[in-house]
mmCIF file of C-alpha atoms and ligand atoms in Angstrom:
data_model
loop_
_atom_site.group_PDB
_atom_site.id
_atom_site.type_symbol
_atom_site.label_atom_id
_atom_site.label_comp_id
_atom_site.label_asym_id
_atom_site.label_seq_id
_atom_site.Cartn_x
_atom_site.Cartn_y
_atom_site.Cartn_z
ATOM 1 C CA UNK A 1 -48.589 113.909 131.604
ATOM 2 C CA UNK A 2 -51.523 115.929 132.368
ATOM 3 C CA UNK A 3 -54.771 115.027 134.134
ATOM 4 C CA UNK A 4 -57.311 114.575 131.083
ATOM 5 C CA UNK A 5 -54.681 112.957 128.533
ATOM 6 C CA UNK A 6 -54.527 110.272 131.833
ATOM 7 C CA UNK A 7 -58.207 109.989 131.276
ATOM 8 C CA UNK A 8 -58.044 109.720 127.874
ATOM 9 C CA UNK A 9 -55.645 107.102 127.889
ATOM 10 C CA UNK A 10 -57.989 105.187 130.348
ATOM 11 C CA UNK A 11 -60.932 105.760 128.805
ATOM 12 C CA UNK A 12 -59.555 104.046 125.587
ATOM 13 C CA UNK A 13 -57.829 101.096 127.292
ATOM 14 C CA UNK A 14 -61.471 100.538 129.113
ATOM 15 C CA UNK A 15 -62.775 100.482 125.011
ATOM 16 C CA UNK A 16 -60.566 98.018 124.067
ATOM 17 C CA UNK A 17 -61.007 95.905 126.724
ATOM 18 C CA UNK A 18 -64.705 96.171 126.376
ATOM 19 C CA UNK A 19 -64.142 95.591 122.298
ATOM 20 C CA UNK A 20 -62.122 92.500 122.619
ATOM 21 C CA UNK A 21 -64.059 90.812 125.603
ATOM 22 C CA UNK A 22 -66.193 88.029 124.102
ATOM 23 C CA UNK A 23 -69.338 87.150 125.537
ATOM 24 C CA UNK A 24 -68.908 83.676 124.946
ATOM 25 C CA UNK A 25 -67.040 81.314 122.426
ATOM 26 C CA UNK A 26 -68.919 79.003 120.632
ATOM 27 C CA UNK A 27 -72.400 77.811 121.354
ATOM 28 C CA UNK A 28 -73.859 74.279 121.674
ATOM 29 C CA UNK A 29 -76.179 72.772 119.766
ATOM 30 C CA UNK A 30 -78.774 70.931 121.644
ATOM 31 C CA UNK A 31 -81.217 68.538 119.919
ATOM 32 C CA UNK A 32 -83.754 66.215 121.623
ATOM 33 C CA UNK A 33 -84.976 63.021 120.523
ATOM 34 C CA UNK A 34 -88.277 62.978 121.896
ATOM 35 C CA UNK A 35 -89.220 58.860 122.403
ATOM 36 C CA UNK A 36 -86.000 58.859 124.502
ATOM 37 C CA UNK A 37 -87.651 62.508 126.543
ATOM 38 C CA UNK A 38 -90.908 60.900 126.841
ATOM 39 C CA UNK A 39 -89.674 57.648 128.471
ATOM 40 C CA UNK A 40 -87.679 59.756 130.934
ATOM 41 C CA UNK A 41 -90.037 62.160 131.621
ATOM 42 C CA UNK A 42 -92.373 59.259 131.553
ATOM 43 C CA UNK A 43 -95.285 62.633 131.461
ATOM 44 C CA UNK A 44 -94.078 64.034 128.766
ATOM 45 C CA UNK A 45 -97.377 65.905 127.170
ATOM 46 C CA UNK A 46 -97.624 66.474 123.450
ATOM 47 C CA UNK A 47 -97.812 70.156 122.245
ATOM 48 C CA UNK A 48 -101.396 71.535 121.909
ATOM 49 C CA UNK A 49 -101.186 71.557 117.592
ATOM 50 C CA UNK A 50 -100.719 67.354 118.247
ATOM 51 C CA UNK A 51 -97.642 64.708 118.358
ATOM 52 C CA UNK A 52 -94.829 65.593 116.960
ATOM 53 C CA UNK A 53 -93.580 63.450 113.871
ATOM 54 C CA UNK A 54 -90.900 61.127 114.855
ATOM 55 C CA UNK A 55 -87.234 63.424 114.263
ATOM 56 C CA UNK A 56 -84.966 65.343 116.170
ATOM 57 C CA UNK A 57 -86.088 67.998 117.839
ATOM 58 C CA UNK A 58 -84.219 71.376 119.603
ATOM 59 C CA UNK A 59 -83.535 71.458 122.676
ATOM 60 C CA UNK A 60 -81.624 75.083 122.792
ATOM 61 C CA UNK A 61 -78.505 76.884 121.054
ATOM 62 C CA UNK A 62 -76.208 77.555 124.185
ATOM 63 C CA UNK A 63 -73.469 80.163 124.507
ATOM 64 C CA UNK A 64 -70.593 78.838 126.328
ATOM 65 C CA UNK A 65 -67.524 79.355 127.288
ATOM 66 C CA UNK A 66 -64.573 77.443 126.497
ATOM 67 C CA UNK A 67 -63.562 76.708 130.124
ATOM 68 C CA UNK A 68 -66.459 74.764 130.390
ATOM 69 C CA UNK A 69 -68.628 77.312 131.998
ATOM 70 C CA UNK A 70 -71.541 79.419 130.560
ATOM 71 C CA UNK A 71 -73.413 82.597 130.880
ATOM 72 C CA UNK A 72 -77.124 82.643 131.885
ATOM 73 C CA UNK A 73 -79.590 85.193 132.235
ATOM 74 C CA UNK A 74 -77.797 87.720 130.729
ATOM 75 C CA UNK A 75 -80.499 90.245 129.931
ATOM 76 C CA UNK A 76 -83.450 90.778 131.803
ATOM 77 C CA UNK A 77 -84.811 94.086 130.033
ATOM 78 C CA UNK A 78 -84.653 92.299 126.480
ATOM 79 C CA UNK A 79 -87.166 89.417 127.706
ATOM 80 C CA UNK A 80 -88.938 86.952 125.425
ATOM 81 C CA UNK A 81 -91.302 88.947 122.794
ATOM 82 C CA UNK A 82 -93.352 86.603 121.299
ATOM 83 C CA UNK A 83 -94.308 88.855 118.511
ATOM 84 C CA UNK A 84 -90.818 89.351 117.429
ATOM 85 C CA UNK A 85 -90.991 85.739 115.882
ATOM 86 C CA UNK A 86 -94.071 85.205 114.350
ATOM 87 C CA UNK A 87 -92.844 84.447 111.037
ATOM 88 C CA UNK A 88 -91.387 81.793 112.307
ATOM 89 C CA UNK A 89 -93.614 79.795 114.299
ATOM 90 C CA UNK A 90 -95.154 77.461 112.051
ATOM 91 C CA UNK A 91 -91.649 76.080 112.079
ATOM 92 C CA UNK A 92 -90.659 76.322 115.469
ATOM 93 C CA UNK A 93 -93.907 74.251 116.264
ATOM 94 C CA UNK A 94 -92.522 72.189 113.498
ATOM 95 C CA UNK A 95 -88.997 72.230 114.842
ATOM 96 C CA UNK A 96 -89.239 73.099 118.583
ATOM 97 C CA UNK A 97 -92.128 71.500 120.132
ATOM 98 C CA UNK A 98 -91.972 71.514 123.728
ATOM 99 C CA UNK A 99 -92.965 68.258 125.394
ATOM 100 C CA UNK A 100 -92.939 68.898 129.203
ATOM 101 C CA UNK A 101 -96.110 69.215 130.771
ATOM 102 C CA UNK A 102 -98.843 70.768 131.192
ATOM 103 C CA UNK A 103 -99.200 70.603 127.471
ATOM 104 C CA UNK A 104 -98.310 73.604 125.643
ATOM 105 C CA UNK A 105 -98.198 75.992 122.389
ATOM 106 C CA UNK A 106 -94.268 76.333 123.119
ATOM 107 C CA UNK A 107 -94.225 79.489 124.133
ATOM 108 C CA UNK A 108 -93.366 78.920 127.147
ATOM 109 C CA UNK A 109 -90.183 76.434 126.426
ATOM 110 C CA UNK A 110 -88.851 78.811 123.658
ATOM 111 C CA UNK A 111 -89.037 82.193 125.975
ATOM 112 C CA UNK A 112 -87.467 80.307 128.740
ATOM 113 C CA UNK A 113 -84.245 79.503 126.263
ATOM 114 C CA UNK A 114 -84.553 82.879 124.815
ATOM 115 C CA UNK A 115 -84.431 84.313 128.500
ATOM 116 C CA UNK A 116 -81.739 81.651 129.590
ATOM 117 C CA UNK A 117 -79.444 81.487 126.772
ATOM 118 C CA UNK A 118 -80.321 83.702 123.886
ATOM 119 C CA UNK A 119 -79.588 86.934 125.921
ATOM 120 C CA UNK A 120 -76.172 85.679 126.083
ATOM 121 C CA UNK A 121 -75.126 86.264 122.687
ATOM 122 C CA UNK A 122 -77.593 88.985 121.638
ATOM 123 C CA UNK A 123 -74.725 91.250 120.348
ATOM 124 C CA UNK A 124 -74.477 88.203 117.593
ATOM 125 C CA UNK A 125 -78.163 87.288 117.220
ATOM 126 C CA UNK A 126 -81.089 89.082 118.003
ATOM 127 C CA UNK A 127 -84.263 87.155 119.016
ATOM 128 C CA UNK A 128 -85.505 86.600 115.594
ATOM 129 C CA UNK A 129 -81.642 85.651 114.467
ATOM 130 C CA UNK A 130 -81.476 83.593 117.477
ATOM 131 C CA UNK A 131 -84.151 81.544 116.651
ATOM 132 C CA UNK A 132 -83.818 81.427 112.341
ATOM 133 C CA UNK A 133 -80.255 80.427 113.591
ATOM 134 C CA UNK A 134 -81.527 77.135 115.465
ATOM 135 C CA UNK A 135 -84.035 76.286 113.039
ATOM 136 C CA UNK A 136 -81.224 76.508 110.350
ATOM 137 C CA UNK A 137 -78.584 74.489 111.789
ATOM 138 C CA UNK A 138 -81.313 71.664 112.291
ATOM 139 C CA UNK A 139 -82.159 71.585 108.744
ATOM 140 C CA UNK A 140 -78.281 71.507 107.713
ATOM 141 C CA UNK A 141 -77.529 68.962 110.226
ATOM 142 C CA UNK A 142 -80.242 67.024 109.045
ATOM 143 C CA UNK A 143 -79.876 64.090 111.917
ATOM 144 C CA UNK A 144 -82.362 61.277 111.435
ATOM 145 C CA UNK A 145 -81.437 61.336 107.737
ATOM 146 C CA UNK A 146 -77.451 60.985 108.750
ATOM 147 C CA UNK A 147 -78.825 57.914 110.781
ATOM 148 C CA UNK A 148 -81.200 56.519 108.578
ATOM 149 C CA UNK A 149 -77.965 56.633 105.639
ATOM 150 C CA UNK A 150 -76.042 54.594 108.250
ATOM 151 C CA UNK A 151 -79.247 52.199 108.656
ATOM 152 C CA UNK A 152 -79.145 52.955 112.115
ATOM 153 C CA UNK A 153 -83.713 53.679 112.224
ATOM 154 C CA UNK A 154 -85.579 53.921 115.200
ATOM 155 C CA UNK A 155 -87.225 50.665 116.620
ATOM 156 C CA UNK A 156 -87.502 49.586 120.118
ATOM 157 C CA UNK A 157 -85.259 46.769 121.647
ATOM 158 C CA UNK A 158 -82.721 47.215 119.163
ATOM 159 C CA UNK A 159 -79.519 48.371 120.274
ATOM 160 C CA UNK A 160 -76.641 50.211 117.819
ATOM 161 C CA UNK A 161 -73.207 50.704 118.834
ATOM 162 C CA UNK A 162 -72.142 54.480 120.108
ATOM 163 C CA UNK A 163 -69.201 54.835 117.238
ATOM 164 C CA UNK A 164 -71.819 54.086 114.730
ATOM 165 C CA UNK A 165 -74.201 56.486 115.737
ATOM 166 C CA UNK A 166 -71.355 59.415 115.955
ATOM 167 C CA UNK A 167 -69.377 58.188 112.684
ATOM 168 C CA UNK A 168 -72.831 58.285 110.962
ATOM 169 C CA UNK A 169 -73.857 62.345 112.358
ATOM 170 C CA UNK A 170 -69.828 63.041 111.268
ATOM 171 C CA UNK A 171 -69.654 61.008 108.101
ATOM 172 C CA UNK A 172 -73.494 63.331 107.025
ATOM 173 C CA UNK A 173 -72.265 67.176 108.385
ATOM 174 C CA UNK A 174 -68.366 66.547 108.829
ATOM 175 C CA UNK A 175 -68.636 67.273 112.746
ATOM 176 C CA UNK A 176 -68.242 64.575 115.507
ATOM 177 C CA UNK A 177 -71.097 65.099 118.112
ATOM 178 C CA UNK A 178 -71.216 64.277 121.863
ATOM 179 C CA UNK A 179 -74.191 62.338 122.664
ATOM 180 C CA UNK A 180 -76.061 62.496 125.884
ATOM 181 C CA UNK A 181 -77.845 59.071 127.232
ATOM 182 C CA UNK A 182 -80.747 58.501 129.428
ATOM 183 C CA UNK A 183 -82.431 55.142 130.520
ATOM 184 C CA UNK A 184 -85.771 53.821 129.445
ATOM 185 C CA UNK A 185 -88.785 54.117 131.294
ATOM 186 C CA UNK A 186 -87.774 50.564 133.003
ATOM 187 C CA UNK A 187 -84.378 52.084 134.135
ATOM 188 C CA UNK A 188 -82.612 49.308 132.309
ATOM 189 C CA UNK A 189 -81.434 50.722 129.121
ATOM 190 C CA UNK A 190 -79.582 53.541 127.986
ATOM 191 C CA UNK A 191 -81.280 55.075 124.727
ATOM 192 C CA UNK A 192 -79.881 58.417 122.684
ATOM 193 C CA UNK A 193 -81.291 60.904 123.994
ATOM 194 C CA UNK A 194 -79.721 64.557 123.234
ATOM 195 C CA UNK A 195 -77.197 65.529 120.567
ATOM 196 C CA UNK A 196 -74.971 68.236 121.099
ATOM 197 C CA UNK A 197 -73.068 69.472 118.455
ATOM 198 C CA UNK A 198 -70.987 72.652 118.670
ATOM 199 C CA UNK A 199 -71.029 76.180 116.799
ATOM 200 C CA UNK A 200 -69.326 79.505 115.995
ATOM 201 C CA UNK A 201 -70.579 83.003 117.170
ATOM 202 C CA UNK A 202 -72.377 83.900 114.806
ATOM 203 C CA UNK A 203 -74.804 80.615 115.010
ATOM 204 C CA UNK A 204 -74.275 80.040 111.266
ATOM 205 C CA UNK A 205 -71.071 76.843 110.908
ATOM 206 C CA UNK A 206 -70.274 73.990 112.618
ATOM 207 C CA UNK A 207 -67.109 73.765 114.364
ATOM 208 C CA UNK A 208 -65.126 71.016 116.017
ATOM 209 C CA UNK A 209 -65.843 71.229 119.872
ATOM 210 C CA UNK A 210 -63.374 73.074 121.767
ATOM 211 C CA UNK A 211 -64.978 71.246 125.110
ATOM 212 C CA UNK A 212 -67.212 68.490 124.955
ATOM 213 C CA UNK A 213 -69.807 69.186 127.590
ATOM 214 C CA UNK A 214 -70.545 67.367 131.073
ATOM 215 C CA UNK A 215 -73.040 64.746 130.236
ATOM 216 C CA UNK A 216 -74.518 61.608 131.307
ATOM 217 C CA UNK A 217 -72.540 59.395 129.301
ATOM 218 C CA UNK A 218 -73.762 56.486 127.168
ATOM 219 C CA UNK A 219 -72.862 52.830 127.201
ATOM 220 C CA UNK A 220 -71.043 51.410 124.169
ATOM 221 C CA UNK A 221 -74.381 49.879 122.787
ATOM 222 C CA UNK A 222 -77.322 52.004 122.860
ATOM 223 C CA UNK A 223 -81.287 51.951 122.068
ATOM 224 C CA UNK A 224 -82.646 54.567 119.804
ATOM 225 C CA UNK A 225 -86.089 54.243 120.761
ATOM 226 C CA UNK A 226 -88.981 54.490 118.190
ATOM 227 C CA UNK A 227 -91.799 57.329 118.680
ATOM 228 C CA UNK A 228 -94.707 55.383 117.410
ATOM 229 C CA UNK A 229 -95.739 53.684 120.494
ATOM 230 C CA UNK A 230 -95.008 56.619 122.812
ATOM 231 C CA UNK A 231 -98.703 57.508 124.311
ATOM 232 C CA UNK A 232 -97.770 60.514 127.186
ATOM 233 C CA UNK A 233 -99.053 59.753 130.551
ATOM 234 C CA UNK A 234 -100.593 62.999 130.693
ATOM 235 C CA UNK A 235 -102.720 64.217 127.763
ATOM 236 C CA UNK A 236 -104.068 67.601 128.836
ATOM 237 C CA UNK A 237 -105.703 68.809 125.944
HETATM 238 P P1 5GP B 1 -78.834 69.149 132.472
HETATM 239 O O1 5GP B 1 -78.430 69.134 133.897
HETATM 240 O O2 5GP B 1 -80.212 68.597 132.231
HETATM 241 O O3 5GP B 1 -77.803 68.606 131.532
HETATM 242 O O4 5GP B 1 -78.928 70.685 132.074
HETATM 243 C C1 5GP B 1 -79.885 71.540 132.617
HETATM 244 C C2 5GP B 1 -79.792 72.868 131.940
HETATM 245 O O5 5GP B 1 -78.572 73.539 132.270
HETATM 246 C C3 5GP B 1 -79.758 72.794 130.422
HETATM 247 O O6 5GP B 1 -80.998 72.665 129.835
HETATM 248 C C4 5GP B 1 -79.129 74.106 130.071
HETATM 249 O O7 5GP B 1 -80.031 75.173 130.202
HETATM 250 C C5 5GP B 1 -78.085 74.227 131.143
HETATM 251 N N1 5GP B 1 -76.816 73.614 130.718
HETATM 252 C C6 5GP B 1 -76.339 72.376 131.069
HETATM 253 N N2 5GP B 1 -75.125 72.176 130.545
HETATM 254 C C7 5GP B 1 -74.822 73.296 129.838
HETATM 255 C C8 5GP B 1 -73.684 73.698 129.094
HETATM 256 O O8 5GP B 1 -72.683 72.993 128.960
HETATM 257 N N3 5GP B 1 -73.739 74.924 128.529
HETATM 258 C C9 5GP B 1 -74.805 75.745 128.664
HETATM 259 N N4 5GP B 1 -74.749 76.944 128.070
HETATM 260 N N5 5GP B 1 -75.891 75.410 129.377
HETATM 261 C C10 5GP B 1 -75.888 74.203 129.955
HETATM 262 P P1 5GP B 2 -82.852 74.118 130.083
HETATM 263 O O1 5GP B 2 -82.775 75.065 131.216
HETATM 264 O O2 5GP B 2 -82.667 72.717 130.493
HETATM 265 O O3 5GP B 2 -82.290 74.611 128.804
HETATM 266 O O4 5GP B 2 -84.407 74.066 129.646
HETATM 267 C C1 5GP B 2 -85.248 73.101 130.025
HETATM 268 C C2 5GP B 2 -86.494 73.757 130.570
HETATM 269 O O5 5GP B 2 -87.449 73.829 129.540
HETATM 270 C C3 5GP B 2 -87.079 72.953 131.688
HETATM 271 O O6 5GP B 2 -87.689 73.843 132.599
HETATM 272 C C4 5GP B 2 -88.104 72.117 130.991
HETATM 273 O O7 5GP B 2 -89.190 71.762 131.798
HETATM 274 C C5 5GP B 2 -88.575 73.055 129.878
HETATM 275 N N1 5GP B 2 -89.028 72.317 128.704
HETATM 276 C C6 5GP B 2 -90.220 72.500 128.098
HETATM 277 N N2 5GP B 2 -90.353 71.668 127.054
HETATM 278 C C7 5GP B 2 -89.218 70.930 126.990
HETATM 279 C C8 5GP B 2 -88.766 69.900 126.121
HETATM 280 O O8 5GP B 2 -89.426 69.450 125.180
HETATM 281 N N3 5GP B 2 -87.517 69.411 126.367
HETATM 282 C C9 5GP B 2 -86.738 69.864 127.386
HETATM 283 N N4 5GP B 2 -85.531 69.321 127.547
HETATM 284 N N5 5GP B 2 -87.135 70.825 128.241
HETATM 285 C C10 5GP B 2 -88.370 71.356 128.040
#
């Protein structure tokens, strides 16, 4: 065999390889209830256009792997552009609010998971795909309605039973999530607090979870705090 059919035959073993890598496998959804954020963050601030209403919010859409591990970071010429998304931000305020402190437009929370995690599966979703994708699978997900069918409503001191709350989210979108606990602000309680659910590539279907994800896990019985009374410790407005 000559030299440059060698090369040739390298160069397209190095395509396939490239062509049939994946740069992930499935992605997780992550949504926030914000009453349970607040009492762990205990200075949680509300978003400079006001509260939030009481409902599920996102936390991120994360590519992962199905070992368990993830990608992060995966693109640092292809930062956050905020003006790639404008269309959209009336509902990512809506949808996304960020509630860490100091208080904030969002901006800031959705670049970071842009920066973090979005880069990761760019070759599927763009930036603006990216983030249509998130705000679509929380619509078809649909969470506190899923609850609310199952009677299972916010309000504080009352306690529901884990199966119930992940029978209701499967019996409403067909998909059994993994739910992530926290404890109330008086360290006593463990209260829903993030609900992963998992997704193909291309950030459109739920799938069954190849992995469920390391989490703090939840006790059988569990509060699902209400919003209402939730004042932040900090307020910068
Ligand atoms: P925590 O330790 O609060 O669960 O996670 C901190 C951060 O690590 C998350 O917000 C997320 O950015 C990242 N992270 C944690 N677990 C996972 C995971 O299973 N997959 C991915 N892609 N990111 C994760
Ligand atoms: P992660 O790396 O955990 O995906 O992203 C969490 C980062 O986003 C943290 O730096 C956190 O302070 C910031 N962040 C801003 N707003 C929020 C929010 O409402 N919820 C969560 N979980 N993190 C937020």
């Amino acid at each position: 065999m000559n030299f440059s059919i060698l090369i040739q035959i390298l160069a397209l073993q190095c395509l396939a390889v490239v062509c049939v890598s994946r740069e992930f496998d499935f992605y997780y959804f992550v949504q926030q209830w914000p009453a349970s954020y607040c009492d762990t963050k205990r200075s949680c601030c509300y978003p400079k256009t006001g509260k939030p209403a009481e409902d599920f919010s996102i936390h991120g859409l994360w590519p992962n792997y199905r070992d368990g591990t993830y990608p992060a970071n995966c693109d640092s010429v292809n930062l956050f552009n905020d003006s790639k998304i404008t269309d959209l931000e009336s509902r990512l305020e809506k949808d996304w609010p960020s509630l860490a402190c100091p208080s904030s437009d969002g901006m800031r929370f959705w670049g970071h998971e842009w920066d973090k995690h979005g880069t990761c599966s760019e070759s599927f979703l763009d930036q603006h795909s990216y983030f249509k994708a998130a705000l679509d699978l929380k619509n078809k997900a649909n969470l506190l309605q899923a609850l609310n069918n199952a009677g299972i409503k916010p309000a504080d001191g009352k306690y529901y039973s884990l199966e119930s709350i992940k029978d209701a989210i499967k019996e409403a979108t067909g998909y059994t999530p993994y739910i992530d606990c926290n404890v109330d602000a008086s360290r006593k309680y463990h209260q829903l607090y993030q609900v992963y659910m998992c997704v193909e590539a291309s950030g459109s279907e739920f799938i069954n979870c190849p992995l469920l994800p390391h989490g703090r896990s939840c006790t059988s019985q569990v509060e699902f705090p209400s919003f209402s009374h939730i004042k932040p410790a900090h307020q910068e407005l």
